[in-house]
CSV table of C-alpha atoms and ligand atoms in Angstrom, one decimal:
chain,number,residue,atom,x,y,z
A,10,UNK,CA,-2.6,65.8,-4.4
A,11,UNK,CA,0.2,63.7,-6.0
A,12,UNK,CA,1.9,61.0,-3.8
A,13,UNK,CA,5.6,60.5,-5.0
A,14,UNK,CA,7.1,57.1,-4.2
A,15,UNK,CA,10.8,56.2,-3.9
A,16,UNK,CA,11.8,53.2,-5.4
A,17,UNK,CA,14.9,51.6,-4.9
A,18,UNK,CA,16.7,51.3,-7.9
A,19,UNK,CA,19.0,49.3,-8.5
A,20,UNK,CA,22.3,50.4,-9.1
A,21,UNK,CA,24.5,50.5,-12.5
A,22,UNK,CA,25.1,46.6,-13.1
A,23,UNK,CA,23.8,45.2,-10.5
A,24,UNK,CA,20.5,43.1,-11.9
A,25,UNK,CA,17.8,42.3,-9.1
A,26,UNK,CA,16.3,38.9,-8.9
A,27,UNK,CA,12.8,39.5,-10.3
A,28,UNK,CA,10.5,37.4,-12.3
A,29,UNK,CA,10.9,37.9,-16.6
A,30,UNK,CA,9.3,34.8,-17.6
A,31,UNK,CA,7.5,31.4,-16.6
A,32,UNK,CA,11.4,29.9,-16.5
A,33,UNK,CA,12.6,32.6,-14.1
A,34,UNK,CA,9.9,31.8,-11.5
A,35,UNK,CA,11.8,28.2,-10.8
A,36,UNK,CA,15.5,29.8,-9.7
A,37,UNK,CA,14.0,32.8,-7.9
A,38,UNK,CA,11.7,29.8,-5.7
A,39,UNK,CA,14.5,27.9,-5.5
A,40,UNK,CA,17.0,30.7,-4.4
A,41,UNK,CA,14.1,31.8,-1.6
A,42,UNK,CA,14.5,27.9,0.0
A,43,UNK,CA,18.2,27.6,0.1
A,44,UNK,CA,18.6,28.7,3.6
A,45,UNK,CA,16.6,25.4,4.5
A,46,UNK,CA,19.0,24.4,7.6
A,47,UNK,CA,18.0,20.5,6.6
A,48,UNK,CA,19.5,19.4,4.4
A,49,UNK,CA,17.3,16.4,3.7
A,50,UNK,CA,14.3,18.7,3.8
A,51,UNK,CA,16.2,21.6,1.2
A,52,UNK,CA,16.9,18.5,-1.1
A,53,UNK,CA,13.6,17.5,-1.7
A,54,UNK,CA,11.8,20.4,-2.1
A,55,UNK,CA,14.6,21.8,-4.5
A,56,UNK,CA,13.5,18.5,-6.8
A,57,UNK,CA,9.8,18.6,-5.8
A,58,UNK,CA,9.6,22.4,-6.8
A,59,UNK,CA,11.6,22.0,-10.0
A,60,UNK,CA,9.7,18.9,-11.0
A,61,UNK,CA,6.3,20.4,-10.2
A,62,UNK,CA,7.1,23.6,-12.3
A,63,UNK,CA,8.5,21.6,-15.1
A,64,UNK,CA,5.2,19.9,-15.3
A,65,UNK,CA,3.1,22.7,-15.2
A,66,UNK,CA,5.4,24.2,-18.5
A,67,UNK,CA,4.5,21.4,-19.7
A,68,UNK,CA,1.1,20.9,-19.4
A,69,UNK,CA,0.2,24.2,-19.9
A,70,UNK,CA,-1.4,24.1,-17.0
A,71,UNK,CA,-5.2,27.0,-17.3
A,72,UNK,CA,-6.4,28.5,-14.4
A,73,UNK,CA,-9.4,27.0,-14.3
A,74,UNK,CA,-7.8,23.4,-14.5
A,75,UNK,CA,-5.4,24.4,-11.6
A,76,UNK,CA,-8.1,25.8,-9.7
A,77,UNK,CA,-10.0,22.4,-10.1
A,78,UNK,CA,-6.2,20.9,-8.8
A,79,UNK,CA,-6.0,22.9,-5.9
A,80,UNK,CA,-9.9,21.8,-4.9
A,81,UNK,CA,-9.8,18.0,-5.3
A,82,UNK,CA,-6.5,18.2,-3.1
A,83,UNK,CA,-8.6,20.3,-0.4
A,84,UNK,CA,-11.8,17.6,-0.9
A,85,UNK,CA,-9.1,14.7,-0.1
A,86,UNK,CA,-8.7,15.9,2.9
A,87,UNK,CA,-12.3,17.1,3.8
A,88,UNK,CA,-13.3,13.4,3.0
A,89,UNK,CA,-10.6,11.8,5.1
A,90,UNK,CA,-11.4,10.9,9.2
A,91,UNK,CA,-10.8,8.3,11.6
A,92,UNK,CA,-12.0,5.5,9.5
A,93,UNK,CA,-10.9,6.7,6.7
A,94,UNK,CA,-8.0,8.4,4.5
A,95,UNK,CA,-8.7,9.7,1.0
A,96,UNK,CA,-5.0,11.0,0.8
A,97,UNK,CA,-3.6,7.9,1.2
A,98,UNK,CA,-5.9,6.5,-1.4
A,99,UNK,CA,-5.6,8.9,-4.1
A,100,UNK,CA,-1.5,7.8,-3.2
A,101,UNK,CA,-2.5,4.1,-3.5
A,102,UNK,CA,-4.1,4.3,-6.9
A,103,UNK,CA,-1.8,6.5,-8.5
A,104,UNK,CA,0.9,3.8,-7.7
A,105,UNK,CA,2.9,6.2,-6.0
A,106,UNK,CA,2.6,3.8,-2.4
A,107,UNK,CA,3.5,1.1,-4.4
A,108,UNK,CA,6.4,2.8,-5.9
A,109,UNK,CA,7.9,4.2,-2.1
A,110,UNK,CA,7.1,0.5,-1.2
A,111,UNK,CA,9.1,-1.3,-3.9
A,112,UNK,CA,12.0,1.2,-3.8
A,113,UNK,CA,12.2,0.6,0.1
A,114,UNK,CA,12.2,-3.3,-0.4
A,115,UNK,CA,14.6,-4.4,-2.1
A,116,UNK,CA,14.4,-8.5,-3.5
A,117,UNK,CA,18.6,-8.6,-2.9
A,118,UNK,CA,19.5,-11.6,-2.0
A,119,UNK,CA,16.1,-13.9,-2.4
A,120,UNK,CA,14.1,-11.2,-0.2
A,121,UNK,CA,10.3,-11.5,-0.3
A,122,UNK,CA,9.2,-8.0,-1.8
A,123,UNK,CA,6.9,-5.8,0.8
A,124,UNK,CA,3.7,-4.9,-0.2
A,125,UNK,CA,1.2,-2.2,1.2
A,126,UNK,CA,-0.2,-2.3,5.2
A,127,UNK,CA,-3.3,-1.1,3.2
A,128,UNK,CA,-6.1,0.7,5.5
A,129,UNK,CA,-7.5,-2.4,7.4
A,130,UNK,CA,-4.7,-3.7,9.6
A,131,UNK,CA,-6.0,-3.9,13.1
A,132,UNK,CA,-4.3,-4.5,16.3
A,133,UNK,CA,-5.2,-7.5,18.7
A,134,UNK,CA,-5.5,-10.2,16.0
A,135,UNK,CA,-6.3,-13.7,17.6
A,136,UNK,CA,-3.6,-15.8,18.6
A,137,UNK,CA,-3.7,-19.2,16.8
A,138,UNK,CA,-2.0,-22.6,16.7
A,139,UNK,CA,-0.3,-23.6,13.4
A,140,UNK,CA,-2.8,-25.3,11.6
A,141,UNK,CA,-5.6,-24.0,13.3
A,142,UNK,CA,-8.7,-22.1,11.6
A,143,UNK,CA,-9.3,-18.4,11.2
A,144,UNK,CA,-13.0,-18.4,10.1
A,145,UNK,CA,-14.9,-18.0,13.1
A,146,UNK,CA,-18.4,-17.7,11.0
A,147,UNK,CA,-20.5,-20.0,9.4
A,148,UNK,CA,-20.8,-18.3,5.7
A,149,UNK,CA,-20.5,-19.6,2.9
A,150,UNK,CA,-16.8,-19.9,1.5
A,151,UNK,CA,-13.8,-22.0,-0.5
A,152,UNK,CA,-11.7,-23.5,2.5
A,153,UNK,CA,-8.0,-22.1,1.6
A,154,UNK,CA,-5.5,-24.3,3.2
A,155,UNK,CA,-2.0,-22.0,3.4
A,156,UNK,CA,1.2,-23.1,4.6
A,157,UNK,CA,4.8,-22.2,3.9
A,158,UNK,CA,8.4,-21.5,5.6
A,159,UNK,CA,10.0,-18.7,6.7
A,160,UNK,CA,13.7,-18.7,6.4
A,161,UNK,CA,16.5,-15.9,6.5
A,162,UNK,CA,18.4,-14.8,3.3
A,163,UNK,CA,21.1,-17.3,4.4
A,164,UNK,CA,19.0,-20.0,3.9
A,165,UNK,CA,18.3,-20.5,7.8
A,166,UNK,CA,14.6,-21.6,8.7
A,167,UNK,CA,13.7,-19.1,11.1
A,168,UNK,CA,11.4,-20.9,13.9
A,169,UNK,CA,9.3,-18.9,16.3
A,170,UNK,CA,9.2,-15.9,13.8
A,171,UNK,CA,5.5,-14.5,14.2
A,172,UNK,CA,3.4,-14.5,10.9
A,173,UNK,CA,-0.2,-12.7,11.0
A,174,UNK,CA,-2.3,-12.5,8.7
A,175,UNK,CA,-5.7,-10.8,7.1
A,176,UNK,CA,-7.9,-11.1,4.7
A,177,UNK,CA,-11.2,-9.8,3.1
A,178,UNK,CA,-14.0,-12.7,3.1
A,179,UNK,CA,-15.6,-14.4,-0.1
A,180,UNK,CA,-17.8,-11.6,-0.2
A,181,UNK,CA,-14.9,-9.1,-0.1
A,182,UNK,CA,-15.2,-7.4,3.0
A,183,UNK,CA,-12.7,-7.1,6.0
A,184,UNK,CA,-14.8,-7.8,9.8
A,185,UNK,CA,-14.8,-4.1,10.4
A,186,UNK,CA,-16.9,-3.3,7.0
A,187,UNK,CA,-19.2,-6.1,7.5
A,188,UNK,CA,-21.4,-6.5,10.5
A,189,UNK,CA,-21.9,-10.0,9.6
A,190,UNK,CA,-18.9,-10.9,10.7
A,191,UNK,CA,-17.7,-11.8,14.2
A,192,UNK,CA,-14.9,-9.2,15.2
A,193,UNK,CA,-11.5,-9.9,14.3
A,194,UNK,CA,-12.6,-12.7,11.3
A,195,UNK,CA,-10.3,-14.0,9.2
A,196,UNK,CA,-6.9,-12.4,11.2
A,197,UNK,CA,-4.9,-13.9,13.2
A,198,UNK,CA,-1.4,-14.7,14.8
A,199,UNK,CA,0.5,-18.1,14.0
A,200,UNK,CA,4.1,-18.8,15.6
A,201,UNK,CA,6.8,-20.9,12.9
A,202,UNK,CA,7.1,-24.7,13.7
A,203,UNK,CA,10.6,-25.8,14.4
A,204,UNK,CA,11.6,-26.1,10.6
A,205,UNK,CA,10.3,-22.2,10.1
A,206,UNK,CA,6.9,-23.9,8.5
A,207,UNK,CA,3.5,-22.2,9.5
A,208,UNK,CA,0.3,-23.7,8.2
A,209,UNK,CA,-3.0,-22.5,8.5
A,210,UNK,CA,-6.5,-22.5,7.2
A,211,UNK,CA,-9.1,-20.1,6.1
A,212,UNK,CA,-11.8,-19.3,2.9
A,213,UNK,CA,-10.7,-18.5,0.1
A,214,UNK,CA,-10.9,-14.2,0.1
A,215,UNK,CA,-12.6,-12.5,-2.6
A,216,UNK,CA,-11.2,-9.0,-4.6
A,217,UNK,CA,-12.7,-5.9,-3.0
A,218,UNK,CA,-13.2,-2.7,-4.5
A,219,UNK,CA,-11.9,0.5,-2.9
A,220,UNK,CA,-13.6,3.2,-1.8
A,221,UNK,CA,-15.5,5.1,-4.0
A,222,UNK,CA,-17.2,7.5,-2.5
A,223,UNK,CA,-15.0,10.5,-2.1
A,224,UNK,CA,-12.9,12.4,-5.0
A,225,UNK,CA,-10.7,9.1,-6.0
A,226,UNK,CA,-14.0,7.5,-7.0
A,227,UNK,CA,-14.7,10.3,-9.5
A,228,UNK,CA,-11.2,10.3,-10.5
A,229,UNK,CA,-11.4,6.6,-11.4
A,230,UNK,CA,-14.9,6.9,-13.2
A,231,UNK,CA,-12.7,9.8,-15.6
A,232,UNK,CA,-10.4,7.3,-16.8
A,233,UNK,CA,-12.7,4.5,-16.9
A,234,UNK,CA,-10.6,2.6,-14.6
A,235,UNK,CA,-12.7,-0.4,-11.9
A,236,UNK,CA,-11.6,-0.1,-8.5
A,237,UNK,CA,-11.1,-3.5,-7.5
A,238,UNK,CA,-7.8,-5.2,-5.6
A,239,UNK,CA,-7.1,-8.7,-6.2
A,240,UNK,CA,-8.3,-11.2,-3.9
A,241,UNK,CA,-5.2,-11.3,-1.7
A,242,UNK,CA,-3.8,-11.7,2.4
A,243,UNK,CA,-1.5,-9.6,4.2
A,244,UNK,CA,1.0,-10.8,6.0
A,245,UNK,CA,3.3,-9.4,9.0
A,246,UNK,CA,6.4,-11.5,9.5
A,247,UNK,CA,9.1,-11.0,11.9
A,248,UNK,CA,11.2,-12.1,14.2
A,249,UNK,CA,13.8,-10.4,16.5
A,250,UNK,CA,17.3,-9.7,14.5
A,251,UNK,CA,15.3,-9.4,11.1
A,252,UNK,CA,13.8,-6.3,9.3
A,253,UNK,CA,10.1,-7.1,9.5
A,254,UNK,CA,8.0,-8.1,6.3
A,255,UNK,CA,4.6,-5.9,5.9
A,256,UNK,CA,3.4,-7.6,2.5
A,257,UNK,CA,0.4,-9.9,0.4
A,258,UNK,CA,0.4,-12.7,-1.0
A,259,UNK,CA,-2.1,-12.7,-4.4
A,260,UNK,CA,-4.7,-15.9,-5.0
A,261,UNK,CA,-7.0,-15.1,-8.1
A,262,UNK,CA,-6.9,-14.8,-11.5
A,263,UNK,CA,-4.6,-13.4,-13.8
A,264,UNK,CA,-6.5,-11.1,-15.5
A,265,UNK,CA,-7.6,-9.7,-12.1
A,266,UNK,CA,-3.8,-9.5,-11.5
A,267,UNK,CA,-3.0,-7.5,-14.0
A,268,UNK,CA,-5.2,-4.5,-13.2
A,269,UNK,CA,-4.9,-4.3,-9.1
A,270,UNK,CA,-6.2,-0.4,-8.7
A,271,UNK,CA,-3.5,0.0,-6.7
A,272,UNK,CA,-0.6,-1.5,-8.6
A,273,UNK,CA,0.2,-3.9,-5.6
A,274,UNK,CA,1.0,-7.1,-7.1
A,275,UNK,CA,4.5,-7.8,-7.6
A,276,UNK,CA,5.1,-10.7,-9.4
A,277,UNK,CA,7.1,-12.9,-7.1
A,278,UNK,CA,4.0,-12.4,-4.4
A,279,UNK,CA,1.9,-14.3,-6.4
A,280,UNK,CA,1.0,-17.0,-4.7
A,281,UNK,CA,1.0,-20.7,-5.7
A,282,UNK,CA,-3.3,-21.4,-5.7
A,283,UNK,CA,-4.6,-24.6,-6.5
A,284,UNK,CA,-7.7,-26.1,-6.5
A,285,UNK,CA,-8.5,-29.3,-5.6
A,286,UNK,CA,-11.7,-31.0,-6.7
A,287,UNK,CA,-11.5,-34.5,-5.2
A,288,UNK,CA,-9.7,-35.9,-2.1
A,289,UNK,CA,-9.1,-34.4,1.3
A,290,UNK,CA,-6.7,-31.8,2.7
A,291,UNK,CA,-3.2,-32.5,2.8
A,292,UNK,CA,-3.8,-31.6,6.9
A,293,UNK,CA,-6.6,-30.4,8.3
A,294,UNK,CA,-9.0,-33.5,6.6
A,295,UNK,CA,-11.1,-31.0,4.5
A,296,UNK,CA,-12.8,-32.6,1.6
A,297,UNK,CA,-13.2,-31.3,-1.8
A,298,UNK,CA,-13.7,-28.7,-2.9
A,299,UNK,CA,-10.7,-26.6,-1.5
A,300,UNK,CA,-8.0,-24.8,-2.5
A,301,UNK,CA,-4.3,-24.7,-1.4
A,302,UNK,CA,-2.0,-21.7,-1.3
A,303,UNK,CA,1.9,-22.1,-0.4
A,304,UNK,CA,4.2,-19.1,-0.2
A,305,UNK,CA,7.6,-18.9,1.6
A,306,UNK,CA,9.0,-15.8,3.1
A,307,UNK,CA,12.9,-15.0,3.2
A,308,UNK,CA,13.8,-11.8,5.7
A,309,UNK,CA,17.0,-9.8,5.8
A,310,UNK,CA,18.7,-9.3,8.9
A,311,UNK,CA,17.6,-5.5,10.3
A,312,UNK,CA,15.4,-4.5,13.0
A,313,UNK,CA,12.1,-5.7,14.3
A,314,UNK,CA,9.5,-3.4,14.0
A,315,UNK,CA,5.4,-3.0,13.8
A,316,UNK,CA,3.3,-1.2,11.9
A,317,UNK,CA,0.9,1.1,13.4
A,318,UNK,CA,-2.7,0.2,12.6
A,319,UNK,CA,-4.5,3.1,10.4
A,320,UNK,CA,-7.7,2.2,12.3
A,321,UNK,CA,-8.8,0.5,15.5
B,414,BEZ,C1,-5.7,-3.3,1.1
B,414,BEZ,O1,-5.1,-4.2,0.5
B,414,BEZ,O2,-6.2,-3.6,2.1
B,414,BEZ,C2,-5.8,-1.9,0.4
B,414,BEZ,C3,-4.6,-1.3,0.0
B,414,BEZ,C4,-4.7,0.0,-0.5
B,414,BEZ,C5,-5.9,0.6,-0.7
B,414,BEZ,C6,-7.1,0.0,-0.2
B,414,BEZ,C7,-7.0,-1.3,0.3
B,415,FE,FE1,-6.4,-5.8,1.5
């Protein structure tokens, strides 16, 4: 028996919204969004649907290859847990973190550029003395005398602003990938002097690779790229009435410098290293062989805030 079904047609002149072609598919998407009551929200995903589409025509993207796309997406995730986040890596090395992190720091006015929290901040970092030590080990390592001032774009030393900092050890690993290292090694919290100077010491850190295990690995095996950050430390610097500074400060060689996986190093947070291969330490009485590092920090006037750690 024959079924007869009624279609709606449209009527003389009046030309229904369908798709013709691979250009049509981007205004019909678009038109199907533009009741998004947010306007914030309807903004971006007008730009990130157009942009994505244009790059697809572009591309020429095959089925197979998107289907290969829409996998390594789903295996970011699968290989992301407490300790971990893939999709924030895959982010990180594809320099789109560093580009949402430059674009939200501005260096106006003398301010120190931010750099990335990265995946090892931890909460409940030691509380130190300026000038003390944050080595709590024995191993084997260049002492790294660091000192500096933190001031406000108007010049002002800012005493009592809190500076923390952490760092990978010569071996390039951070206490909680190492279990040869006392908890909470090579972090801590210093207070500014009176003249907004800190001081402390530590060893010199080493550059770390990332991880490698999950679907970033494979992706930087395809383009031959290494996955190894400079030898760096993070600092958090803040004090009430000014925006806080999430950022690093870079001590190795230029070469390494140049090819940070991640695309962190921004030249003014290159740090001022030098060796020193006879006398003592400027404080601290250390002989030789040790290296200094010096870095000021200037912070705009905002709000104090703190980053949540991505792990415990
Ligand atoms: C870090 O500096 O700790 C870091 C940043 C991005 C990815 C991996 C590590
Ligand atoms: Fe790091």
């Amino acid at each position: 028996m024959e079924t007869s079904f009624e279609t709606q047609q449209a009527s003389p002149g009046q030309r229904l919204s369908l798709i013709e072609d691979e250009h049509s598919v981007t205004s019909i998407v678009e038109a199907a969004m533009a009741n998004t009551a947010d306007p914030r929200l309807r903004f971006i995903m007008d730009a990130l649907v157009r942009h994505l589409h244009d790059f697809l025509r572009e591309v020429r993207l095959s089925d197979a290859e998107f289907e290969f796309a829409l996998e390594f997406i789903a295996r970011l995730g699968q290989a992301t847990n407490a300790t971990h986040n893939e999709v924030v890596l895959a982010a990180d090395v594809l320099g789109l973190s560093t580009l949402v992190t430059v674009m939200n720091n501005s260096t106006r006015d003398g301010r120190t550029p931010g750099a990335l929290l990265g995946p090892f901040y931890r909460a409940n970092a030691p509380r130190y003395a300026c000038g003390d030590c944050v080595v709590q080990d024995d191993a084997p390592g260049l002492p790294l005398l660091v000192s500096g001032t933190v001031r406000a774009t108007d010049g002002t030393p800012l005493a009592g602003a809190l500076v923390e900092i952490w760092q990978a050890s010569p071996v390039g690993l951070y206490d909680n990938q190492d279990p040869n290292q006392p908890d909470r090694n090579l972090r801590g919290c210093f207070h500014t002097d009176e003249a907004g100077g800190y001081h402390f010491r530590t060893v010199r850190p080493a550059g770390y690779p990332v991880p490698t295990h999950g679907p970033v690995g494979t992706l930087l095996a395809a383009q031959q790229r290494h996955p190894y950050r400079p030898a760096h430390i993070h600092f958090i610097v803040a004090a009430p009435g000014y925006r806080t500074l999430v950022t690093q400060v870079f001590a190795d060689e230029q070469d390494k410098l140049e090819s940070d996986v991640t695309f962190g190093v921004h030249r003014q947070l290159v740090g001022n290293l030098r060796l020193h291969d006879h006398g003592r330490s400027p404080w601290g009485d250390v002989p030789a062989p040790f290296c200094t590092l010096q870095f000021d920090f200037t912070l705009e006037p905002g709000q104090q805030t703190f980053p949540k750690p991505p792990i415990d």
